Structure formats: structure tokens, C-alpha cells
Amino acid sequence: MYRKVFASLLVIVLIFSMLPLTAFAASISVQPTTVRPGEEITASFSGTDHTNAWIGFYKTGADDRNLTSYAYVRNTNGTYTVTAPYDIGTYNFRLFNDGGYGQRIAVSSSVTVVQFNPVFTLPKTTFAAEENMTVQYSDAPSHSQAWIGLYKSGSDDRNFIKYEYLKGTSGSYNLDLPKDAGQYEFRIFQDNGYTRVGTSQAFSVSSSATAPATPEPPATSSDGDIIFDNNNIAGVANGPTNPTTFSISQPHVITKVETYHWNNRQGSPAGSIGLQHADGTMYGPWQATARIGYLDTPNAYWFVEPNVTIKAGTYTIIDSEPSTWSHNSQSNNEGFAQVWGYATDSAPATPAPTPAPTPPATGSTSSAESHDSGTRMEWPTVSGALGYRVFRSTNPNELGISVTDFYITALPFIDVNIEPNTDYYYTVKPVLKEANPLQGIEEELGDAIATYTVRSSSNVIASGTGGQQSFIVLQIDNPRMVVNGVSAEIDPGRGTTPQIISNRTMVPIRAIVEAMGGSVGWDGSESKITLNAKGNNVEMWLNSRNLRANGISKTMDVAPVSIGGRTFVPVRFSADNLDAKADWINSTREVVIIF
């Protein structure tokens, strides 16, 4: 009897001695267990024994492959610190004892990400019209683009009156209140969007104590009322795709018009602003004055103070530099603008006719450059143009053919479908009206605004099949790319830009490959990036200089890296192995990909 019991115990001991120690010893502890977005969470782990062991941070309930962030631990014991996400909810850490997902050996207790709860302090609850006041706030979001806005009580979050980015988790906002009587409140938002995290108590703005018997028009120095304002604080792009229009039901004196040119924090030298009535009547254009904008961006705001009376109707705001004019989906892709003025019973004066702008002088080879990627062109933009047609010919006496089926809306433009060592004659014309074959409307073009004569490079990248080639232009630190003459965000909503790392141009690869008609795959178990385009298959590994192109092993001199949750790869190696070509233009810090 005792022998049988002893034998059984011996077998149990032997079985348990064969199990990995980590099956019993692995553990994860978390501090703190309740955090706000942007705060740090530290996981302390122990019990790993594999060289490829790793720890991942997950939303509770997520599949093991659907991780939020991770790191290889490479030690038996250690810590892993992450920043709490802005997505409210519960999360946990998971420890894996291999390079994949097959040996999960520990799961932490939950950590809860809770919303901020800002505290507002108002000096009083009743204010006079246009009174200056200061609101104090604390326990506010730490996000660099969290903001506070002034609202009429009950209004939509997008209808702010004034706003300011927060100065930290505690601070103050000083402002002049509106002159309109009513109930108002302050609201705080967690980031550069409309996720509201706090609302102040309501307060009153009273009307002026006495009003003049006969309203007097404001002095020239006063802006008057806001007639139109489509500004918002979301991310912006250049080049509005819709006209910026507003309507007035009676004559107004226009005291001020302002447009916004963020232009990737570069601003734009002030040009001119005008107003065009729907019947074609033109007021202006007037030379604008520039002032700095957000983050001390030079020449971000252009403004004019015409103090002219205009008639009732619908107007289009004409900005002389639409290529740098800011817009976004919240402005209906109309250029950011504000218009001030006041109604009047006076009949508007007939504006003096403004001479039509003189077309730019004929260009020369300095306005168009020959590169191995093709002919790179930029030309002066024409206010009100829908886009541009570029005509190419090998005969100086002929207009030739349009180099694209569609009209061009973004610059620079690269003519990639050319032959080496050939003289080409280019003519650029603005598109004034779009064609509509169903209604019998033909495309209307303006007079030529630029002509170029360019001899193509002897090393020009010609199509190996004789078919049409396409191009992508990317610029260092620019979040937009140009694909065949059309502007697009590289990484919509995130502002991701190409970078230079170890003297190589690194790009967020997904947008580029998808623009080529291909696809990008990711295998988290191997940290492998797979590119498929033009019948080619390229495999790369994060932080490794090895690649495999169509089954053949090769080596790069710079490894792919992860930046801000996006995978960046060296563009030249990627393009070369997808049967595309990448050409670097030093003067403009641009990469041109031909495919």
C-alpha cells in the first residue's frame, strides 16, 4: 500500500519537475491601476526565460494579436512603461515566453483609463457685454492640443465662439466676452478634436445698459459683426477643393476679411483678397497684410480692411494663393476665412473695374527642370481656376496633347511619360469650367499662363513596357503627397511625414504602396512587413537590414523602423524592388517615385 502511494507521489514530482519554471513563476504587477489619458503605467514582470520573450499592452478582451504596444523584455525580470491611451476603458499587460503568440505565461490585473474631470473657476456669474474676464481651470487634459472654448449654452460643440489651447493641466484663459446678451459656458476638449471632457457652469452676459437712439456705424478701426466664419481647430490641408462663399440679405459695409495659410507651419507671403458677387461683380482684390498664427507660424493670417459697401447676394472669397490656403472637411473643404462688417441702408457704390490680371511672362527652362524622374514643373496659380492642363509637344509650333486625362490640381507636377534626350515644348493653361458631356458642356480653358522648353535627361526613367507611367511626389516634413497631379494626405488625420534617418529617406510605406495599386501586410509574430505591387513580393523586418524580394535575399543599409505607431521603410530600396524608381530632388527635398 505504502509502496503504491510513494510511487504515485514520485511520478507526480517527476511530472511537475519537467514543466517549465515559468509556468509557475511568471507574473505581472501594475502601478497605478487607475490613470488618465497621457499618464504613465508601469508593469513589473518576472519569470521569463526565452531570448525572444515579450510583453504587450492590450485593451481588455482583445485578441492576443490585436496589441496596442509591445516590447521585447530580454530579461528574466524587469519593467515596461507605457503612456495611457486616450481611448477610455480597461487594459491589461500580457507576457509571452517566445517570439510569437503561442506561450502566453502571465496576464496582469486590469488598469482603468478614466476621463479627465476639469474644474472651472469663474470670478462671478454675471458679466457686462464685451467685459474682459478670466476663467481658471485645473485637472485638465495633458494632451498638447487640448483646448478650451467659449460657447453659447446649448450650442453644438463645433459652434465655438472663441478658443485657446490649454497651457497645461492647470491654467487660465483670458478673453473679452461677446456683446450679445445670453447664457454662455466654457468647454474643455481632450485633444485636437471635439471629445468634450468638461463643461463649466453657465454664466450670463447682459446687454449694454443704454443703447444710442440712432445706431451709429462703427468707426473704421472697428471690425463690426462677424458675417462669416468657417474656421475650426481640426488639422488642415492646403488647396481648398470647394469655393468659399457667404451670403448677405442686404447691403453691408465690409470692414475686414481674413484668410488662413498654415501651409505646414511655413505660412505664405501675403497676397491679395477679393470678393466676387454671383453676378460677376468684383470688389477688390485688395493687398493683404500678414500676421503670425498658431505656434508663431509666420504669415499665417492674411487680412484686408477695405471698408467698402457691397450689395446683397452671394459672394465668393478670392484668395490669390489657393495652393497654401488652409481647409479641412469641417469647413466643407472651403478655404478658412472670416468676414466682418455691418448692415447698412446705403446703396453700394459700383466698384471700379479691376483690370484683368496680366498673364505671367513666358517661362523659361528655369521654371521647369529636367530630372531622371522626368520634367518637374511649377507655375503661377490663377485665382478661381479649377485646375490646370499641361500640353506637351515635340514641335514648337504645335500645342500638342494634354499630358493627363484629368486636369491637375496640385503642384509640383512631374511629366514622367517622356523619352531621353528629347526637346519638349510645354504649355500650361488654367481650367475655368469643367466639362459635362451629359449636358453638352465642354471644358473651358484660359489663355496660356506659362510655356517651357525642356530637354529631357539622358538618364530619364522610361517605361520598360511602353505604357503610361505614374508618379508620386513626397517631400520631407510634408504630410501630403502628390499622386499624378492630385494632392492627398499620406496618413489621413495623423500628420505623418517622410523623414531622413541615417542619410536615407524613410517613408510611411502603406500609402505609397496602395497608391501604386498594391497592398501592405504585417505579421506581428515576426515583425515582418510584406509589400505586394506590380507582381512583386518584398518582405522586410522591423529593425533588420535584411529583405527578401521575390524569394531572393538582399541587404539594405538602413532598417525599417516604427515611429509613432507607423512603419517607416527606406523608399529607394522599397521602390527598386517593386520595379519602381525613386529620384531625389535636392533643391526641394522631394522624392519622386515613378511606377
mmCIF file with all atom_site columns, N, CA and C in Angstrom, residues 200-246:
data_model
loop_
_atom_site.group_PDB
_atom_site.id
_atom_site.type_symbol
_atom_site.label_atom_id
_atom_site.label_alt_id
_atom_site.label_comp_id
_atom_site.label_asym_id
_atom_site.label_entity_id
_atom_site.label_seq_id
_atom_site.pdbx_PDB_ins_code
_atom_site.Cartn_x
_atom_site.Cartn_y
_atom_site.Cartn_z
_atom_site.occupancy
_atom_site.B_iso_or_equiv
_atom_site.pdbx_formal_charge
_atom_site.auth_seq_id
_atom_site.auth_comp_id
_atom_site.auth_asym_id
_atom_site.auth_atom_id
_atom_site.pdbx_PDB_model_num
ATOM 1   N N  . SER A 1 200 ? -18.198 74.079  -17.921 1.00 0.00 ? 200 SER A N  1
ATOM 2   C CA . SER A 1 200 ? -18.316 74.963  -16.765 1.00 0.00 ? 200 SER A CA 1
ATOM 3   C C  . SER A 1 200 ? -19.784 75.223  -16.435 1.00 0.00 ? 200 SER A C  1
ATOM 4   N N  . GLN A 1 201 ? -20.014 75.840  -15.297 1.00 0.00 ? 201 GLN A N  1
ATOM 5   C CA . GLN A 1 201 ? -21.359 76.320  -15.003 1.00 0.00 ? 201 GLN A CA 1
ATOM 6   C C  . GLN A 1 201 ? -21.709 77.430  -15.990 1.00 0.00 ? 201 GLN A C  1
ATOM 7   N N  . ALA A 1 202 ? -22.977 77.615  -16.247 1.00 0.00 ? 202 ALA A N  1
ATOM 8   C CA . ALA A 1 202 ? -23.407 78.671  -17.163 1.00 0.00 ? 202 ALA A CA 1
ATOM 9   C C  . ALA A 1 202 ? -23.280 80.033  -16.484 1.00 0.00 ? 202 ALA A C  1
ATOM 10  N N  . PHE A 1 203 ? -23.026 81.060  -17.299 1.00 0.00 ? 203 PHE A N  1
ATOM 11  C CA . PHE A 1 203 ? -22.977 82.423  -16.782 1.00 0.00 ? 203 PHE A CA 1
ATOM 12  C C  . PHE A 1 203 ? -23.683 83.345  -17.765 1.00 0.00 ? 203 PHE A C  1
ATOM 13  N N  . SER A 1 204 ? -24.043 84.526  -17.302 1.00 0.00 ? 204 SER A N  1
ATOM 14  C CA . SER A 1 204 ? -24.842 85.449  -18.107 1.00 0.00 ? 204 SER A CA 1
ATOM 15  C C  . SER A 1 204 ? -24.006 86.618  -18.600 1.00 0.00 ? 204 SER A C  1
ATOM 16  N N  . VAL A 1 205 ? -24.297 87.026  -19.824 1.00 0.00 ? 205 VAL A N  1
ATOM 17  C CA . VAL A 1 205 ? -23.781 88.277  -20.369 1.00 0.00 ? 205 VAL A CA 1
ATOM 18  C C  . VAL A 1 205 ? -24.995 89.167  -20.586 1.00 0.00 ? 205 VAL A C  1
ATOM 19  N N  . SER A 1 206 ? -24.999 90.322  -19.931 1.00 0.00 ? 206 SER A N  1
ATOM 20  C CA . SER A 1 206 ? -26.145 91.226  -20.033 1.00 0.00 ? 206 SER A CA 1
ATOM 21  C C  . SER A 1 206 ? -25.939 92.202  -21.171 1.00 0.00 ? 206 SER A C  1
ATOM 22  N N  . SER A 1 207 ? -27.032 92.737  -21.659 1.00 0.00 ? 207 SER A N  1
ATOM 23  C CA . SER A 1 207 ? -26.948 93.727  -22.733 1.00 0.00 ? 207 SER A CA 1
ATOM 24  C C  . SER A 1 207 ? -26.416 95.031  -22.175 1.00 0.00 ? 207 SER A C  1
ATOM 25  N N  . SER A 1 208 ? -25.961 95.907  -23.073 1.00 0.00 ? 208 SER A N  1
ATOM 26  C CA . SER A 1 208 ? -25.437 97.201  -22.648 1.00 0.00 ? 208 SER A CA 1
ATOM 27  C C  . SER A 1 208 ? -26.512 97.952  -21.874 1.00 0.00 ? 208 SER A C  1
ATOM 28  N N  . ALA A 1 209 ? -26.097 98.760  -20.894 1.00 0.00 ? 209 ALA A N  1
ATOM 29  C CA . ALA A 1 209 ? -27.055 99.475  -20.044 1.00 0.00 ? 209 ALA A CA 1
ATOM 30  C C  . ALA A 1 209 ? -27.910 100.427 -20.843 1.00 0.00 ? 209 ALA A C  1
ATOM 31  N N  . THR A 1 210 ? -27.342 101.157 -21.761 1.00 0.00 ? 210 THR A N  1
ATOM 32  C CA . THR A 1 210 ? -28.101 102.087 -22.602 1.00 0.00 ? 210 THR A CA 1
ATOM 33  C C  . THR A 1 210 ? -27.689 101.913 -24.033 1.00 0.00 ? 210 THR A C  1
ATOM 34  N N  . ALA A 1 211 ? -28.627 102.106 -24.908 1.00 0.00 ? 211 ALA A N  1
ATOM 35  C CA . ALA A 1 211 ? -28.323 101.992 -26.331 1.00 0.00 ? 211 ALA A CA 1
ATOM 36  C C  . ALA A 1 211 ? -28.565 103.335 -26.974 1.00 0.00 ? 211 ALA A C  1
ATOM 37  N N  . PRO A 1 212 ? -27.750 103.756 -27.923 1.00 0.00 ? 212 PRO A N  1
ATOM 38  C CA . PRO A 1 212 ? -27.962 105.039 -28.583 1.00 0.00 ? 212 PRO A CA 1
ATOM 39  C C  . PRO A 1 212 ? -29.276 105.037 -29.332 1.00 0.00 ? 212 PRO A C  1
ATOM 40  N N  . ALA A 1 213 ? -29.936 106.185 -29.351 1.00 0.00 ? 213 ALA A N  1
ATOM 41  C CA . ALA A 1 213 ? -31.233 106.297 -30.029 1.00 0.00 ? 213 ALA A CA 1
ATOM 42  C C  . ALA A 1 213 ? -31.107 105.972 -31.495 1.00 0.00 ? 213 ALA A C  1
ATOM 43  N N  . THR A 1 214 ? -30.045 106.448 -32.117 1.00 0.00 ? 214 THR A N  1
ATOM 44  C CA . THR A 1 214 ? -29.821 106.167 -33.534 1.00 0.00 ? 214 THR A CA 1
ATOM 45  C C  . THR A 1 214 ? -28.509 105.413 -33.667 1.00 0.00 ? 214 THR A C  1
ATOM 46  N N  . PRO A 1 215 ? -28.529 104.149 -34.129 1.00 0.00 ? 215 PRO A N  1
ATOM 47  C CA . PRO A 1 215 ? -27.283 103.393 -34.234 1.00 0.00 ? 215 PRO A CA 1
ATOM 48  C C  . PRO A 1 215 ? -26.300 104.099 -35.152 1.00 0.00 ? 215 PRO A C  1
ATOM 49  N N  . GLU A 1 216 ? -25.078 104.204 -34.666 1.00 0.00 ? 216 GLU A N  1
ATOM 50  C CA . GLU A 1 216 ? -24.032 104.807 -35.480 1.00 0.00 ? 216 GLU A CA 1
ATOM 51  C C  . GLU A 1 216 ? -23.187 103.699 -36.084 1.00 0.00 ? 216 GLU A C  1
ATOM 52  N N  . PRO A 1 217 ? -22.781 103.838 -37.333 1.00 0.00 ? 217 PRO A N  1
ATOM 53  C CA . PRO A 1 217 ? -21.892 102.833 -37.909 1.00 0.00 ? 217 PRO A CA 1
ATOM 54  C C  . PRO A 1 217 ? -20.564 102.834 -37.178 1.00 0.00 ? 217 PRO A C  1
ATOM 55  N N  . PRO A 1 218 ? -19.948 101.675 -37.032 1.00 0.00 ? 218 PRO A N  1
ATOM 56  C CA . PRO A 1 218 ? -18.685 101.616 -36.308 1.00 0.00 ? 218 PRO A CA 1
ATOM 57  C C  . PRO A 1 218 ? -17.612 102.407 -37.027 1.00 0.00 ? 218 PRO A C  1
ATOM 58  N N  . ALA A 1 219 ? -16.647 102.866 -36.268 1.00 0.00 ? 219 ALA A N  1
ATOM 59  C CA . ALA A 1 219 ? -15.522 103.581 -36.867 1.00 0.00 ? 219 ALA A CA 1
ATOM 60  C C  . ALA A 1 219 ? -14.723 102.629 -37.730 1.00 0.00 ? 219 ALA A C  1
ATOM 61  N N  . THR A 1 220 ? -13.889 103.206 -38.562 1.00 0.00 ? 220 THR A N  1
ATOM 62  C CA . THR A 1 220 ? -13.104 102.396 -39.487 1.00 0.00 ? 220 THR A CA 1
ATOM 63  C C  . THR A 1 220 ? -12.261 101.367 -38.753 1.00 0.00 ? 220 THR A C  1
ATOM 64  N N  . SER A 1 221 ? -11.824 101.702 -37.551 1.00 0.00 ? 221 SER A N  1
ATOM 65  C CA . SER A 1 221 ? -10.950 100.793 -36.816 1.00 0.00 ? 221 SER A CA 1
ATOM 66  C C  . SER A 1 221 ? -11.700 99.609  -36.224 1.00 0.00 ? 221 SER A C  1
ATOM 67  N N  . SER A 1 222 ? -13.044 99.652  -36.193 1.00 0.00 ? 222 SER A N  1
ATOM 68  C CA . SER A 1 222 ? -13.832 98.556  -35.628 1.00 0.00 ? 222 SER A CA 1
ATOM 69  C C  . SER A 1 222 ? -14.117 97.517  -36.696 1.00 0.00 ? 222 SER A C  1
ATOM 70  N N  . ASP A 1 223 ? -14.066 96.232  -36.303 1.00 0.00 ? 223 ASP A N  1
ATOM 71  C CA . ASP A 1 223 ? -14.336 95.171  -37.269 1.00 0.00 ? 223 ASP A CA 1
ATOM 72  C C  . ASP A 1 223 ? -15.820 94.946  -37.484 1.00 0.00 ? 223 ASP A C  1
ATOM 73  N N  . GLY A 1 224 ? -16.682 95.390  -36.565 1.00 0.00 ? 224 GLY A N  1
ATOM 74  C CA . GLY A 1 224 ? -18.104 95.129  -36.694 1.00 0.00 ? 224 GLY A CA 1
ATOM 75  C C  . GLY A 1 224 ? -18.439 93.699  -36.315 1.00 0.00 ? 224 GLY A C  1
ATOM 76  N N  . ASP A 1 225 ? -19.574 93.197  -36.812 1.00 0.00 ? 225 ASP A N  1
ATOM 77  C CA . ASP A 1 225 ? -20.022 91.843  -36.510 1.00 0.00 ? 225 ASP A CA 1
ATOM 78  C C  . ASP A 1 225 ? -19.348 90.835  -37.432 1.00 0.00 ? 225 ASP A C  1
ATOM 79  N N  . ILE A 1 226 ? -19.267 89.595  -36.946 1.00 0.00 ? 226 ILE A N  1
ATOM 80  C CA . ILE A 1 226 ? -18.783 88.521  -37.813 1.00 0.00 ? 226 ILE A CA 1
ATOM 81  C C  . ILE A 1 226 ? -19.924 88.097  -38.731 1.00 0.00 ? 226 ILE A C  1
ATOM 82  N N  . ILE A 1 227 ? -19.713 88.237  -40.014 1.00 0.00 ? 227 ILE A N  1
ATOM 83  C CA . ILE A 1 227 ? -20.713 87.856  -41.014 1.00 0.00 ? 227 ILE A CA 1
ATOM 84  C C  . ILE A 1 227 ? -20.525 86.404  -41.423 1.00 0.00 ? 227 ILE A C  1
ATOM 85  N N  . PHE A 1 228 ? -19.266 85.974  -41.478 1.00 0.00 ? 228 PHE A N  1
ATOM 86  C CA . PHE A 1 228 ? -18.960 84.613  -41.928 1.00 0.00 ? 228 PHE A CA 1
ATOM 87  C C  . PHE A 1 228 ? -17.712 84.142  -41.194 1.00 0.00 ? 228 PHE A C  1
ATOM 88  N N  . ASP A 1 229 ? -17.713 82.864  -40.757 1.00 0.00 ? 229 ASP A N  1
ATOM 89  C CA . ASP A 1 229 ? -16.560 82.286  -40.067 1.00 0.00 ? 229 ASP A CA 1
ATOM 90  C C  . ASP A 1 229 ? -16.645 80.772  -40.181 1.00 0.00 ? 229 ASP A C  1
ATOM 91  N N  . ASN A 1 230 ? -15.751 80.166  -40.935 1.00 0.00 ? 230 ASN A N  1
ATOM 92  C CA . ASN A 1 230 ? -15.736 78.705  -41.052 1.00 0.00 ? 230 ASN A CA 1
ATOM 93  C C  . ASN A 1 230 ? -14.468 78.109  -40.459 1.00 0.00 ? 230 ASN A C  1
ATOM 94  N N  . ASN A 1 231 ? -13.730 78.901  -39.664 1.00 0.00 ? 231 ASN A N  1
ATOM 95  C CA . ASN A 1 231 ? -12.524 78.384  -39.029 1.00 0.00 ? 231 ASN A CA 1
ATOM 96  C C  . ASN A 1 231 ? -12.876 77.321  -37.998 1.00 0.00 ? 231 ASN A C  1
ATOM 97  N N  . ASN A 1 232 ? -11.978 76.360  -37.809 1.00 0.00 ? 232 ASN A N  1
ATOM 98  C CA . ASN A 1 232 ? -12.109 75.368  -36.752 1.00 0.00 ? 232 ASN A CA 1
ATOM 99  C C  . ASN A 1 232 ? -10.715 74.909  -36.376 1.00 0.00 ? 232 ASN A C  1
ATOM 100 N N  . ILE A 1 233 ? -10.590 74.110  -35.335 1.00 0.00 ? 233 ILE A N  1
ATOM 101 C CA . ILE A 1 233 ? -9.259  73.784  -34.821 1.00 0.00 ? 233 ILE A CA 1
ATOM 102 C C  . ILE A 1 233 ? -8.772  72.403  -35.243 1.00 0.00 ? 233 ILE A C  1
ATOM 103 N N  . ALA A 1 234 ? -9.472  71.730  -36.128 1.00 0.00 ? 234 ALA A N  1
ATOM 104 C CA . ALA A 1 234 ? -9.009  70.426  -36.602 1.00 0.00 ? 234 ALA A CA 1
ATOM 105 C C  . ALA A 1 234 ? -7.835  70.612  -37.562 1.00 0.00 ? 234 ALA A C  1
ATOM 106 N N  . GLY A 1 235 ? -7.127  69.508  -37.848 1.00 0.00 ? 235 GLY A N  1
ATOM 107 C CA . GLY A 1 235 ? -5.994  69.563  -38.761 1.00 0.00 ? 235 GLY A CA 1
ATOM 108 C C  . GLY A 1 235 ? -6.402  70.038  -40.147 1.00 0.00 ? 235 GLY A C  1
ATOM 109 N N  . VAL A 1 236 ? -5.484  70.710  -40.824 1.00 0.00 ? 236 VAL A N  1
ATOM 110 C CA . VAL A 1 236 ? -5.808  71.319  -42.110 1.00 0.00 ? 236 VAL A CA 1
ATOM 111 C C  . VAL A 1 236 ? -4.880  70.822  -43.205 1.00 0.00 ? 236 VAL A C  1
ATOM 112 N N  . ALA A 1 237 ? -5.325  71.026  -44.435 1.00 0.00 ? 237 ALA A N  1
ATOM 113 C CA . ALA A 1 237 ? -4.531  70.739  -45.625 1.00 0.00 ? 237 ALA A CA 1
ATOM 114 C C  . ALA A 1 237 ? -4.517  71.989  -46.496 1.00 0.00 ? 237 ALA A C  1
ATOM 115 N N  . ASN A 1 238 ? -3.640  71.985  -47.483 1.00 0.00 ? 238 ASN A N  1
ATOM 116 C CA . ASN A 1 238 ? -3.573  73.099  -48.427 1.00 0.00 ? 238 ASN A CA 1
ATOM 117 C C  . ASN A 1 238 ? -4.499  72.864  -49.612 1.00 0.00 ? 238 ASN A C  1
ATOM 118 N N  . GLY A 1 239 ? -4.921  73.942  -50.258 1.00 0.00 ? 239 GLY A N  1
ATOM 119 C CA . GLY A 1 239 ? -5.639  73.849  -51.522 1.00 0.00 ? 239 GLY A CA 1
ATOM 120 C C  . GLY A 1 239 ? -7.092  73.477  -51.389 1.00 0.00 ? 239 GLY A C  1
ATOM 121 N N  . PRO A 1 240 ? -7.986  74.418  -51.049 1.00 0.00 ? 240 PRO A N  1
ATOM 122 C CA . PRO A 1 240 ? -9.418  74.099  -50.943 1.00 0.00 ? 240 PRO A CA 1
ATOM 123 C C  . PRO A 1 240 ? -9.960  73.518  -52.243 1.00 0.00 ? 240 PRO A C  1
ATOM 124 N N  . THR A 1 241 ? -10.856 72.560  -52.105 1.00 0.00 ? 241 THR A N  1
ATOM 125 C CA . THR A 1 241 ? -11.469 71.945  -53.286 1.00 0.00 ? 241 THR A CA 1
ATOM 126 C C  . THR A 1 241 ? -12.856 72.501  -53.570 1.00 0.00 ? 241 THR A C  1
ATOM 127 N N  . ASN A 1 242 ? -13.389 73.309  -52.660 1.00 0.00 ? 242 ASN A N  1
ATOM 128 C CA . ASN A 1 242 ? -14.675 73.972  -52.880 1.00 0.00 ? 242 ASN A CA 1
ATOM 129 C C  . ASN A 1 242 ? -14.507 75.478  -52.716 1.00 0.00 ? 242 ASN A C  1
ATOM 130 N N  . PRO A 1 243 ? -15.274 76.277  -53.465 1.00 0.00 ? 243 PRO A N  1
ATOM 131 C CA . PRO A 1 243 ? -15.188 77.732  -53.298 1.00 0.00 ? 243 PRO A CA 1
ATOM 132 C C  . PRO A 1 243 ? -15.700 78.149  -51.925 1.00 0.00 ? 243 PRO A C  1
ATOM 133 N N  . THR A 1 244 ? -15.111 79.202  -51.378 1.00 0.00 ? 244 THR A N  1
ATOM 134 C CA . THR A 1 244 ? -15.517 79.729  -50.075 1.00 0.00 ? 244 THR A CA 1
ATOM 135 C C  . THR A 1 244 ? -16.550 80.821  -50.305 1.00 0.00 ? 244 THR A C  1
ATOM 136 N N  . THR A 1 245 ? -17.801 80.573  -49.899 1.00 0.00 ? 245 THR A N  1
ATOM 137 C CA . THR A 1 245 ? -18.889 81.504  -50.206 1.00 0.00 ? 245 THR A CA 1
ATOM 138 C C  . THR A 1 245 ? -19.658 81.902  -48.952 1.00 0.00 ? 245 THR A C  1
ATOM 139 N N  . PHE A 1 246 ? -20.274 83.069  -49.000 1.00 0.00 ? 246 PHE A N  1
ATOM 140 C CA . PHE A 1 246 ? -21.181 83.516  -47.945 1.00 0.00 ? 246 PHE A CA 1
ATOM 141 C C  . PHE A 1 246 ? -22.254 84.387  -48.584 1.00 0.00 ? 246 PHE A C  1
#
